Every structure is written in C-alpha cells, then in structure tokens.
Short mmCIF file of C-alpha atoms in Angstrom, two decimals:
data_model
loop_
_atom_site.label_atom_id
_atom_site.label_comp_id
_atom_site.label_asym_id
_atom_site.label_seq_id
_atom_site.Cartn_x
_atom_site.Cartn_y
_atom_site.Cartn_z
CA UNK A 44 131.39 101.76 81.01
CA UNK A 45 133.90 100.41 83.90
CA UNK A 46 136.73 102.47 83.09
CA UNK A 47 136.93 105.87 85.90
CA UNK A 48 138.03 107.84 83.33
CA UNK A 49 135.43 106.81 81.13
CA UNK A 50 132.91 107.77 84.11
CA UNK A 51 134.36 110.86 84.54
CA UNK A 52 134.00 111.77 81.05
CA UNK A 53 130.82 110.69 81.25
CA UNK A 54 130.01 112.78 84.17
CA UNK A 55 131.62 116.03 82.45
CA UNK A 56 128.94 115.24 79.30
CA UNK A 57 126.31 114.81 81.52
CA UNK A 58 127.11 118.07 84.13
CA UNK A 59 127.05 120.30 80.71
CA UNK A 60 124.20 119.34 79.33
CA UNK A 61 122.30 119.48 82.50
CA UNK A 62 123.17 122.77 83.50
CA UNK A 63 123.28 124.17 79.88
CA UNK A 64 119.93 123.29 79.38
CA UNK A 65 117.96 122.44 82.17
CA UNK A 66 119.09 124.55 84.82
CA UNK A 67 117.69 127.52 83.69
CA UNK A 68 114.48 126.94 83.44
CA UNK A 69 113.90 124.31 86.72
CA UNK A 70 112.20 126.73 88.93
CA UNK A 71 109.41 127.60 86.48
CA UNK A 72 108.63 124.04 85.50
CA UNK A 73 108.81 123.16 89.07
CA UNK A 74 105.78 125.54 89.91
CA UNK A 75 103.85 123.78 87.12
CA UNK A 76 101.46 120.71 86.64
CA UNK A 77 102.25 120.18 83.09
CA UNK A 78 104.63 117.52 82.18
CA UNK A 79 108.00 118.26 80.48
CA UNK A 80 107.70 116.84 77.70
CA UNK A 81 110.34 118.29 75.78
CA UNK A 82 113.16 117.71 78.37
CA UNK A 83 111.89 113.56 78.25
CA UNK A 84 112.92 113.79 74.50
CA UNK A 85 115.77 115.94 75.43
CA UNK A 86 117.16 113.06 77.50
CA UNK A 87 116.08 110.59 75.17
CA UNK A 88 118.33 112.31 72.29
CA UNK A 89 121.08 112.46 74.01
CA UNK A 90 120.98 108.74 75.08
CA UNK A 91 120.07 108.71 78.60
CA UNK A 92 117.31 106.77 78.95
CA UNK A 93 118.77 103.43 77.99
CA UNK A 94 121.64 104.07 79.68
CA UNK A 95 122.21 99.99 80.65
CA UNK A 96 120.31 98.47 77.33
CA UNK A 97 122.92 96.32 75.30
CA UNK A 98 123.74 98.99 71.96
CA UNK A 99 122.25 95.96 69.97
CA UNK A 100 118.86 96.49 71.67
CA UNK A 101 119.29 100.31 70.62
CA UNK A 102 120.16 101.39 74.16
CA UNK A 103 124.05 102.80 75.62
CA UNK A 104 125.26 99.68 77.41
CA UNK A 105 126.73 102.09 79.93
CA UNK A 106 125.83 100.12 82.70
CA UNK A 107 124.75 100.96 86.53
CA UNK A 108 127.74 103.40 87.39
CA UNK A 109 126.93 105.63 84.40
CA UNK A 110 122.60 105.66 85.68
CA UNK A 111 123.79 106.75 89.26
CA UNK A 112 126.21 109.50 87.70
CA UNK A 113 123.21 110.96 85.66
CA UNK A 114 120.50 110.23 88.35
CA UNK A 115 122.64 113.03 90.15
CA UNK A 116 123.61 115.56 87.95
CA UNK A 117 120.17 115.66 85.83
CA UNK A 118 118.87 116.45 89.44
CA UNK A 119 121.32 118.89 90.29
CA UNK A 120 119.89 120.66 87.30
CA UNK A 121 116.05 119.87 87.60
CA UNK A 122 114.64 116.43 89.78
CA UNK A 123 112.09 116.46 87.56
CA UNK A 124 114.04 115.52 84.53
CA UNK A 125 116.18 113.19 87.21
CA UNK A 126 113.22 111.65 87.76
CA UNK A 127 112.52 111.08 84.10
CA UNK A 128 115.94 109.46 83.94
CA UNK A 129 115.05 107.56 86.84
CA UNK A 130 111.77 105.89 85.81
CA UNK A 131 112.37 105.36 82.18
CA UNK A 132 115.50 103.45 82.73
CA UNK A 133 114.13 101.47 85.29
CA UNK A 134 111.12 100.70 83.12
CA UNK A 135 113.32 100.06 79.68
CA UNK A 136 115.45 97.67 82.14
CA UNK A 137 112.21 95.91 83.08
CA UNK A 138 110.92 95.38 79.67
CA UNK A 139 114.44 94.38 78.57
CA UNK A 140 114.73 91.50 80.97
CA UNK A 141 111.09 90.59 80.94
CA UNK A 142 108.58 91.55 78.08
CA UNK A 143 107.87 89.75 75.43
CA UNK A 144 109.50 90.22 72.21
CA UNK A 145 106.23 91.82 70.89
CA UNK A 146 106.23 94.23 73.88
CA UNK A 147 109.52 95.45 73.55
CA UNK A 148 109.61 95.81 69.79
CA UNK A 149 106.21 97.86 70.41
CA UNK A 150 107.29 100.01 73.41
CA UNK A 151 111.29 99.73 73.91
CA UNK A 152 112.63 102.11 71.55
CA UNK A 153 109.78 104.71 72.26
CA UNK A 154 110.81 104.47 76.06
CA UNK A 155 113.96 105.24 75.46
CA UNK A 156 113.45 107.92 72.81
CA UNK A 157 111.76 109.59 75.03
CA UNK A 158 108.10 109.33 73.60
CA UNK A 159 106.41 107.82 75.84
CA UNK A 160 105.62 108.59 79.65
CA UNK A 161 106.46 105.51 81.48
CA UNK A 162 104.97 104.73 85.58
CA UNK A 163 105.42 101.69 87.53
CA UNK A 164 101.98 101.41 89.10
CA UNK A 165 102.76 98.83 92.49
CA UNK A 166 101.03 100.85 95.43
CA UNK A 167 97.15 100.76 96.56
CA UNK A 168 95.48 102.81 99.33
CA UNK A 169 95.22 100.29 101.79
CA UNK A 170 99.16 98.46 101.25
CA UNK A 171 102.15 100.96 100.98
CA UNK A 172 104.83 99.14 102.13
CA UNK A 173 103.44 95.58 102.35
CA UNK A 174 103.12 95.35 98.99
CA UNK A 175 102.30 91.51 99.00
CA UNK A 176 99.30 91.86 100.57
CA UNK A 177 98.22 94.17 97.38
CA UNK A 178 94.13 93.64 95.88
CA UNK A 179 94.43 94.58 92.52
CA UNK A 180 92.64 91.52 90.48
CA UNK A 181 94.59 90.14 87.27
CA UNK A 182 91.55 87.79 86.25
CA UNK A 183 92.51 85.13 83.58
CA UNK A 184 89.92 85.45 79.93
CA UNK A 185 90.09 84.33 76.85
CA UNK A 186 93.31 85.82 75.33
CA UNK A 187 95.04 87.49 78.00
CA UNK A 188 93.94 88.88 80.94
CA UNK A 189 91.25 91.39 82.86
CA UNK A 190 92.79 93.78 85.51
CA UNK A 191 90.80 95.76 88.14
CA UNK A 192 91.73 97.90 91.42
CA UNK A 193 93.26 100.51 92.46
CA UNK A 194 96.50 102.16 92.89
CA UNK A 195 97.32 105.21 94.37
CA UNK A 196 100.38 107.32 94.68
CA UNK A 197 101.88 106.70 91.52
CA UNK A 198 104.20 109.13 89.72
CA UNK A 199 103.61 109.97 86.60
CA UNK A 200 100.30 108.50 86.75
CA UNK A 201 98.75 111.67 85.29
CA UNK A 202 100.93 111.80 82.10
CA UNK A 203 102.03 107.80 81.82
CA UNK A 204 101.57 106.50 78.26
CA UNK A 205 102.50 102.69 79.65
CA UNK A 206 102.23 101.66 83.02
CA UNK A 207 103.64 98.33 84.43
CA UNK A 208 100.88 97.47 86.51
CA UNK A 209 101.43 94.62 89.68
CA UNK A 210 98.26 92.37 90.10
CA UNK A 211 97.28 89.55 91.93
CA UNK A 212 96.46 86.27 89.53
CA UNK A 213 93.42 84.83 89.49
CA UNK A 214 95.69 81.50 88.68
CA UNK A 215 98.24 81.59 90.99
CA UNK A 216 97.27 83.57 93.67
CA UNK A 217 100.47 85.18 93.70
CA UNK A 218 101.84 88.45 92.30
CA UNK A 219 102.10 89.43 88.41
CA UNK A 220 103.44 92.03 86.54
CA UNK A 221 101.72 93.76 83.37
CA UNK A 222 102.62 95.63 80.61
CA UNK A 223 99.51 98.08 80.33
CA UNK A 224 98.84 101.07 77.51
CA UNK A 225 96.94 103.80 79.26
CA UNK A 226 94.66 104.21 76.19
CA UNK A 227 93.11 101.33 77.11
CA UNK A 228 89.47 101.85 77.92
CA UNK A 229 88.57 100.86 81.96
CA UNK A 230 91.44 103.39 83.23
CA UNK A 231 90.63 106.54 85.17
CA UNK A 232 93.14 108.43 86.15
CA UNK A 233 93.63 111.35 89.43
CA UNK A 234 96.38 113.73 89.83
CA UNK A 235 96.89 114.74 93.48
CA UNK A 236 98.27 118.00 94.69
CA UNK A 237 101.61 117.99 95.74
CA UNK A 238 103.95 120.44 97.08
CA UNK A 239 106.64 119.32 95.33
CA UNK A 240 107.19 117.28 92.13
CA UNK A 241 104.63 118.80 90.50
CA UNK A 242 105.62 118.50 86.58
CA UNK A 243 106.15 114.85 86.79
CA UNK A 244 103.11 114.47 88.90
CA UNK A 245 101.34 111.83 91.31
CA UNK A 246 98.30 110.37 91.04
CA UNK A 247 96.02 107.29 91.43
CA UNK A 248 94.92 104.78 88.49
CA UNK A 249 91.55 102.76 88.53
CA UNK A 250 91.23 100.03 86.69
CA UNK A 251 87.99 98.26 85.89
CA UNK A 252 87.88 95.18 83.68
CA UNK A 253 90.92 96.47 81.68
CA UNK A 254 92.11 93.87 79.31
CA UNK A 255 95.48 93.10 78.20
CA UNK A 256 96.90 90.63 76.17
CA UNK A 257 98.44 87.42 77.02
CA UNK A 258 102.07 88.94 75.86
CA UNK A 259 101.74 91.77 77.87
CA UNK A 260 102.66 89.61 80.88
CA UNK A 261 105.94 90.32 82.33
CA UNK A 262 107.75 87.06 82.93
CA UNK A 263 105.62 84.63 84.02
CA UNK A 264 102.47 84.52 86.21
CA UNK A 265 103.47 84.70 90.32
CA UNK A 266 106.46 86.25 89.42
CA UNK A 267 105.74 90.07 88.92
CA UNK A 268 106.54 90.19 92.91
CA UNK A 269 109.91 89.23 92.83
CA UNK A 270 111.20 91.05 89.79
CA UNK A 271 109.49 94.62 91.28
CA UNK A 272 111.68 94.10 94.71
CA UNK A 273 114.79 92.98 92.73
CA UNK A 274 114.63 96.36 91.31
CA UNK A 275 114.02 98.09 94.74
CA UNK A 276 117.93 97.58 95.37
CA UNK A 277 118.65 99.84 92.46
CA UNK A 278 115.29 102.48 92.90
CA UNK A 279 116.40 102.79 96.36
CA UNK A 280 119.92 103.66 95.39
CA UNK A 281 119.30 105.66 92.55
CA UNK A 282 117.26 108.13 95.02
CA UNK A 283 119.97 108.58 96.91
CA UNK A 284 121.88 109.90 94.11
CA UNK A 285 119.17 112.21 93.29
CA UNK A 286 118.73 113.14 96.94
CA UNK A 287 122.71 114.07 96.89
CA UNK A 288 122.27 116.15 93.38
CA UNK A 289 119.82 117.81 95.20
CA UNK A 290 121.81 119.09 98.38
CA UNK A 291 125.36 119.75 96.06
CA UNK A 292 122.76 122.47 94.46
CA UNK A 293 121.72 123.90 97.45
CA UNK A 294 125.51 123.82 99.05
CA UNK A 295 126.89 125.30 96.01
CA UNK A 296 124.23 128.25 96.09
CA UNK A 297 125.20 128.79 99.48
CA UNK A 298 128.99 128.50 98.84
CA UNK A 299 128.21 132.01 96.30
CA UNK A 300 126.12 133.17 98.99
CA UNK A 301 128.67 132.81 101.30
CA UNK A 302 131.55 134.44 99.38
CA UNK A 303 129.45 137.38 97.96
CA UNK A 304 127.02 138.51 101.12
CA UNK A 305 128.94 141.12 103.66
CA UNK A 306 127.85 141.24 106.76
CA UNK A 307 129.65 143.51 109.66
CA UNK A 308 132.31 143.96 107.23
CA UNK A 309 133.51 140.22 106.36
CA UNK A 310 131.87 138.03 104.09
CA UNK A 311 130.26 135.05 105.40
CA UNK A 312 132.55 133.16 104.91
CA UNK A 313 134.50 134.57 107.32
CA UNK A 314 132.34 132.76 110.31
CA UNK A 315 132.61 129.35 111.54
CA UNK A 316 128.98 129.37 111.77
CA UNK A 317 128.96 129.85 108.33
CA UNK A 318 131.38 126.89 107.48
CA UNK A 319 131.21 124.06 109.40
CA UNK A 320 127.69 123.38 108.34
CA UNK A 321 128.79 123.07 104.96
CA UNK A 322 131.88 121.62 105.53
CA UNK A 323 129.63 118.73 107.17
CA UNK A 324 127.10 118.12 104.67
CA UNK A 325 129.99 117.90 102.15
CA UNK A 326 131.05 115.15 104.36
CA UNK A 327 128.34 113.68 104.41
CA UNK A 328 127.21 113.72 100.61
CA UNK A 329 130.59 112.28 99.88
CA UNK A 330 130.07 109.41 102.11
CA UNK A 331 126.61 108.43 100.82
CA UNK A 332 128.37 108.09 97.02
CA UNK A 333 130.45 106.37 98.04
CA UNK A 334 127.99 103.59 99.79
CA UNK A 335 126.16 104.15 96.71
CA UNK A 336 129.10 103.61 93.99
CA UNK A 337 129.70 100.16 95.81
CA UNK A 338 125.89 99.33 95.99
CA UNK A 339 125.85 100.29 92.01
CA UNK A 340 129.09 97.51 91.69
CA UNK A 341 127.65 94.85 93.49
CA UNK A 342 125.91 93.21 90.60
CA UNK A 343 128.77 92.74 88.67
CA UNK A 344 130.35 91.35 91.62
CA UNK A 345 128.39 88.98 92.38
CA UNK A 346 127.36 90.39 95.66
CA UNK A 347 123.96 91.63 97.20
CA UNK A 348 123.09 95.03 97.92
CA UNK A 349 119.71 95.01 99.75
CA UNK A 350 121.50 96.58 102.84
CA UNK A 351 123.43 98.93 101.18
CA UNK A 352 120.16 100.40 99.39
CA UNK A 353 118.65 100.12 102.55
CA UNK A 354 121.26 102.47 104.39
CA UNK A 355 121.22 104.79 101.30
CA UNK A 356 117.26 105.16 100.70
CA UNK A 357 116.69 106.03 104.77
CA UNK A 358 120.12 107.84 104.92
CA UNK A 359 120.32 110.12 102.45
CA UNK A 360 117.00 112.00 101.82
CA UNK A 361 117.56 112.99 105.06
CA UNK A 362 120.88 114.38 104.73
CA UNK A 363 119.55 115.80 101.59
CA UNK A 364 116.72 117.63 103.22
CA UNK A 365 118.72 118.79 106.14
CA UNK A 366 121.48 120.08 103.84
CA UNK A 367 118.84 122.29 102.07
CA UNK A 368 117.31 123.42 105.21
CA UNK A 369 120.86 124.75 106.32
CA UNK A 370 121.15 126.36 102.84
CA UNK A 371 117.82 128.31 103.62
CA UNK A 372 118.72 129.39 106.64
CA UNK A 373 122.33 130.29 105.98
CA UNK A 374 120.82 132.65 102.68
CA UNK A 375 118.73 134.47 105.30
CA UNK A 376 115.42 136.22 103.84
CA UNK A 377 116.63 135.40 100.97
CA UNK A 378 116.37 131.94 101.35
CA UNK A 379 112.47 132.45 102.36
CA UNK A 380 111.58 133.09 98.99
CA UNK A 381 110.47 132.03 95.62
CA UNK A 382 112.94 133.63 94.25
CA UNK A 383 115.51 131.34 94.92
CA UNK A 384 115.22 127.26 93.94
CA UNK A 385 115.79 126.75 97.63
CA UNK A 386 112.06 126.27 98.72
CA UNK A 387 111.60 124.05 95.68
CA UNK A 388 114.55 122.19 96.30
CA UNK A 389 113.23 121.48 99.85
CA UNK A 390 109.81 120.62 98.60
CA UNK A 391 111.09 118.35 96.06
CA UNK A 392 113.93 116.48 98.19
CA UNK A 393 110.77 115.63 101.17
CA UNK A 394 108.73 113.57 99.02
CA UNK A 395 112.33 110.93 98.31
CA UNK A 396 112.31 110.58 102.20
CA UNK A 397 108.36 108.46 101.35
CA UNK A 398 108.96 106.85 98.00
CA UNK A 399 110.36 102.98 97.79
CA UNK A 400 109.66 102.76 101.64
CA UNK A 401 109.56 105.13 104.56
CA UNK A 402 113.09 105.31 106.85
CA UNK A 403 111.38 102.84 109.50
CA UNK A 404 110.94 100.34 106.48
CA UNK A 405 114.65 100.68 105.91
CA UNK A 406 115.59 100.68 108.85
CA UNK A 407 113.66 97.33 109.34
CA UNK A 408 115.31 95.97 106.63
CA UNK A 409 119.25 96.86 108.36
CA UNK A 410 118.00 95.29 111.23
CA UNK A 411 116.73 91.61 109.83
CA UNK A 412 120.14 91.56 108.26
CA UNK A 413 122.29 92.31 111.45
CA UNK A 414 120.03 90.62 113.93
CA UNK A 415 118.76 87.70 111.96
CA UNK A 416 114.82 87.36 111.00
CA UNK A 417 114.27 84.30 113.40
CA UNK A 418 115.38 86.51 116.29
CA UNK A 419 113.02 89.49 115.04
CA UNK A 420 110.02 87.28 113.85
CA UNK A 421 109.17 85.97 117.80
#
C-alpha cells in the first residue's frame, strides 16, 4: 500500500474504527491493570496486526506507511490499543523474517489474530541503554537451549503469552534472540506500578533454567543483537506516531474547549493566548510526520534511517507531552481533573519520552552521525 490515496483510505478505515469503538471507553481502561483483551482481538479482526506480513503468510501486506498511519490514530483513540498495534506487529515482523518455520506456523497466525499477548523482553536492571553489555545466560543443552536472568521494564510482561527474549550464548559469547512461551516453567513474572500505561502493563521477567528448543532460536546464534537494533529504526519511529496521536487528541479537545467556553464575553478563541499555542503545536505535529513518513520510506529506498528515528524518538514525545500540558492548562480546572482524558493522556505520553532510549541516547546517536565517531570516541 504505496498509493496516497490508498493511504488515505486507509487512514479514513482506521480513524472510524478507532473512534467508533475505542474512544469511548479509553479513560476507564486506562485507570485499570487488567489487559484489554478484547480490543487485541478487536485489532486482530480487523487486520491490523499484520499490517506488513505478505497476504500469503495470512497477514495485509500493507507495508510501513500503513503501521505508522494506525500507530497514530489507534492512539488517538486509546495508546493502549496503539500500543497493541505497536508490539504485535513488530513481533509478527520478527518472527516473519526470523523464526523457524515451526515457530511461525505455531505462533504467527495467533499473533496476528490477536490471541496471544506478545513482549519483546531486551532490558535488565543493571543495562538500559547499553544493551550489549546485557547478563542474561542462553546456556547451550541437549536439544535447545537453557535461559536464565533477568529483565526488567518490559511491557506487557504481566500479560505476554510469548516473549522474544535477548540472551547472551554460552557458544558465541555474543547476543541471541529467543522465541520463549511464558507457560514455560522457570518464569516469574512482576508487574510494576505505573502512572500511566497501566492496561498494557510493565513488569520484570525472571528466568531460571528455562528451556527452549533448538527452533525457537531466532536466526542464528550471535545474531539476536543486530536484528533487535535493526528494528529500533522502526520502534523509534512508530512512537513518534503514537506520541503525535496523542497530542492531535489533546489539541482537538482543546480546539471544542476553545470554541464553546465564554469567558468576559468572547469565547476563547477570541485570545491570542488562546491560539498561538495551538497554532504551534499543530506546527509542530505536522513536521514530526512528516520526518516520520520519510523515515517509514527509507527502506524501500534503499536508504538508512537511524538518524531520522533518532530525531523523531527524542523529538516528539516531547512535543507530545508539552502539547498536552498546554491543553491542561488552556481547559483550566477543568483540565485538573479525571474527568477529562487529559491527565491520562499526559501520564501515558511521559513514559514514550523513556522507552527505546532516553533523549540523551538520541541525541548521542545525531551527534556520531554529524560529527563522526572517531572524533567523539577520543
């Protein structure tokens, strides 16, 4: 799905169902810690968690454009279910390109059904961002394979059915990537409080002596590093679409607000004050899909787009989260208040400015590029 028209068709499909069925009941589900079950198969109905799996493999074949469009307006409805958008098609892309045949004809089609909780289970208490220097033990046995650490700060961790778990090989030395049922016996799971994000939750996973099965390896040993990062170009980007679905929320809300509230006789909208801060985060949010439509092309061009998600992942939660702020204060009391999805909004959009690497990390990663590494590294 190249065609604009196509996308904006798409996007039309997508807006409706989002705000036809999820809209309503986001604030409620956002207050809660049990997982949403029936909006995962919701999505998974209505084909969006598969969105860039070949038709043959039972997915869309909609392609990259078509993920960012419904990252955004699933999140403009409820981030939760954005997330679940989110993280199952990054995992069905994963077990596309990777698994085993017996892996994906055991977990693909559930994945995208929406039957299964997926997590991606790369971070450990002592290594957030320097994720190669990561202590989880993939030991080689006979058969497969015995995994044991920790990892913290997971989402979905609570809930996940499958996890791809990232390990450290007992052969190589070097990084590996497993395809791991959470029924297995070994795994203990935590769910941590969180302000926001609370239905799709975040937890930590131990593992002790947890075996898997030589097929459960995705692509071969050493190499679970480099495939997790090569997705970090797309997570990264993605987030800022979510980010942006976010903030349009808020700055529509506020557009009402602003039409509808009197105050000495003129509406809001009558004041500059009023305005311009909207008129600037609509600047903004325009800018960063832009950035991230060309990021989202730059596989099919034959182009990298490590700096691009870079810009977007430190960029835009912070746009995002200022945008809301502005929203709250421009509702007045009303905007301090539980009443309104504001404070939720805000509590959910914080957490995206942490996830797939802090704003310094990004920023670090802008800077190699521009200034060169051998420069930097001194």
């Amino acid at each position: 799905m190249t065609d604009q028209t196509e996308l904006d068709d798409f996007r039309e499909t997508v807006r409706a169902l989002a705000r036809n069925t999820f809209m309503d009941g986001y604030l409620s589900r956002a207050k809660s810690e049990c997982y949403p079950y029936d909006t995962l198969r919701t999505l998974g109905r209505n084909g969006l968690l598969g969105l860039c799996i070949p038709e043959e493999m039972g997915g869309q074949g909609a392609g990259l454009q078509a993920l960012g469009i419904a990252c955004e307006e699933i999140s403009y409805a409820d981030n939760a279910c954005g997330y679940q958008v989110f993280a199952t098609n990054v995992t069905a892309n994963l077990l596309t390109r990777f698994a085993t045949q017996e892996v994906r004809e055991r977990w693909l089609q559930p994945v995208m059904d929406g039957d299964v909780v997926a997590a991606i289970a790369l971070t450990e208490p002592d290594t957030g961002s320097d994720a190669q220097a990561l202590s989880t033990k993939a030991t080689r046995v006979d058969g497969g394979w015995e995994l044991s650490g920790e990892k913290t700060s997971i989402t979905q961790a609570p809930d996940a059915t499958v996890s791809i778990v990232v390990a450290r090989s007992s052969e190589s030395d070097r990084i590996s990537a497993f395809v791991v049922p959470m029924d297995q016996s070994g795994i203990s799971r935590q769910r941590f409080e969180d302000p926001g994000f609370r239905p799709v939750g975040r937890g930590s996973l131990v593992l002790d002596s947890v075996f898997v099965p030589e097929s459960h390896l995705l692509g071969n040993d050493g190499e679970g590093f480099s495939l997790i990062m090569k997705e970090f170009d797309l997570t990264r980007t993605l987030i800022a679409l979510m980010a942006v679905g976010i903030a349009q929320r808020a700055i529509d809300l506020t557009i009402e607000h602003a039409k509808n509230r009197t105050t000495f006789g003129k509406p809001l909208s009558h004041y500059q004050g009023v305005t311009f801060p909207i008129a600037e985060h609509l600047t903004y949010l325009r800018a960063i899909r832009a950035l991230a439509a060309s990021a989202l092309q730059a596989p099919g061009q034959d182009r990298p787009s490590t700096v691009d998600a870079a810009m977007l992942k430190w960029w835009a939660p912070q746009v995002a989260f200022q945008a809301v702020q502005d929203c709250i204060v421009l509702h007045g009391h009303l905007g301090w208040s539980e009443e309104l999805p504001l404070q939720a909004l805000l509590r959910d959009v914080a957490g995206f400015q942490i996830g797939d690497g802090t704003p310094q990390i990004q920023k670090l990663i802008i800077a190699r590029h521009a200034i060169g590494p051998e420069v930097m590294d001194r």
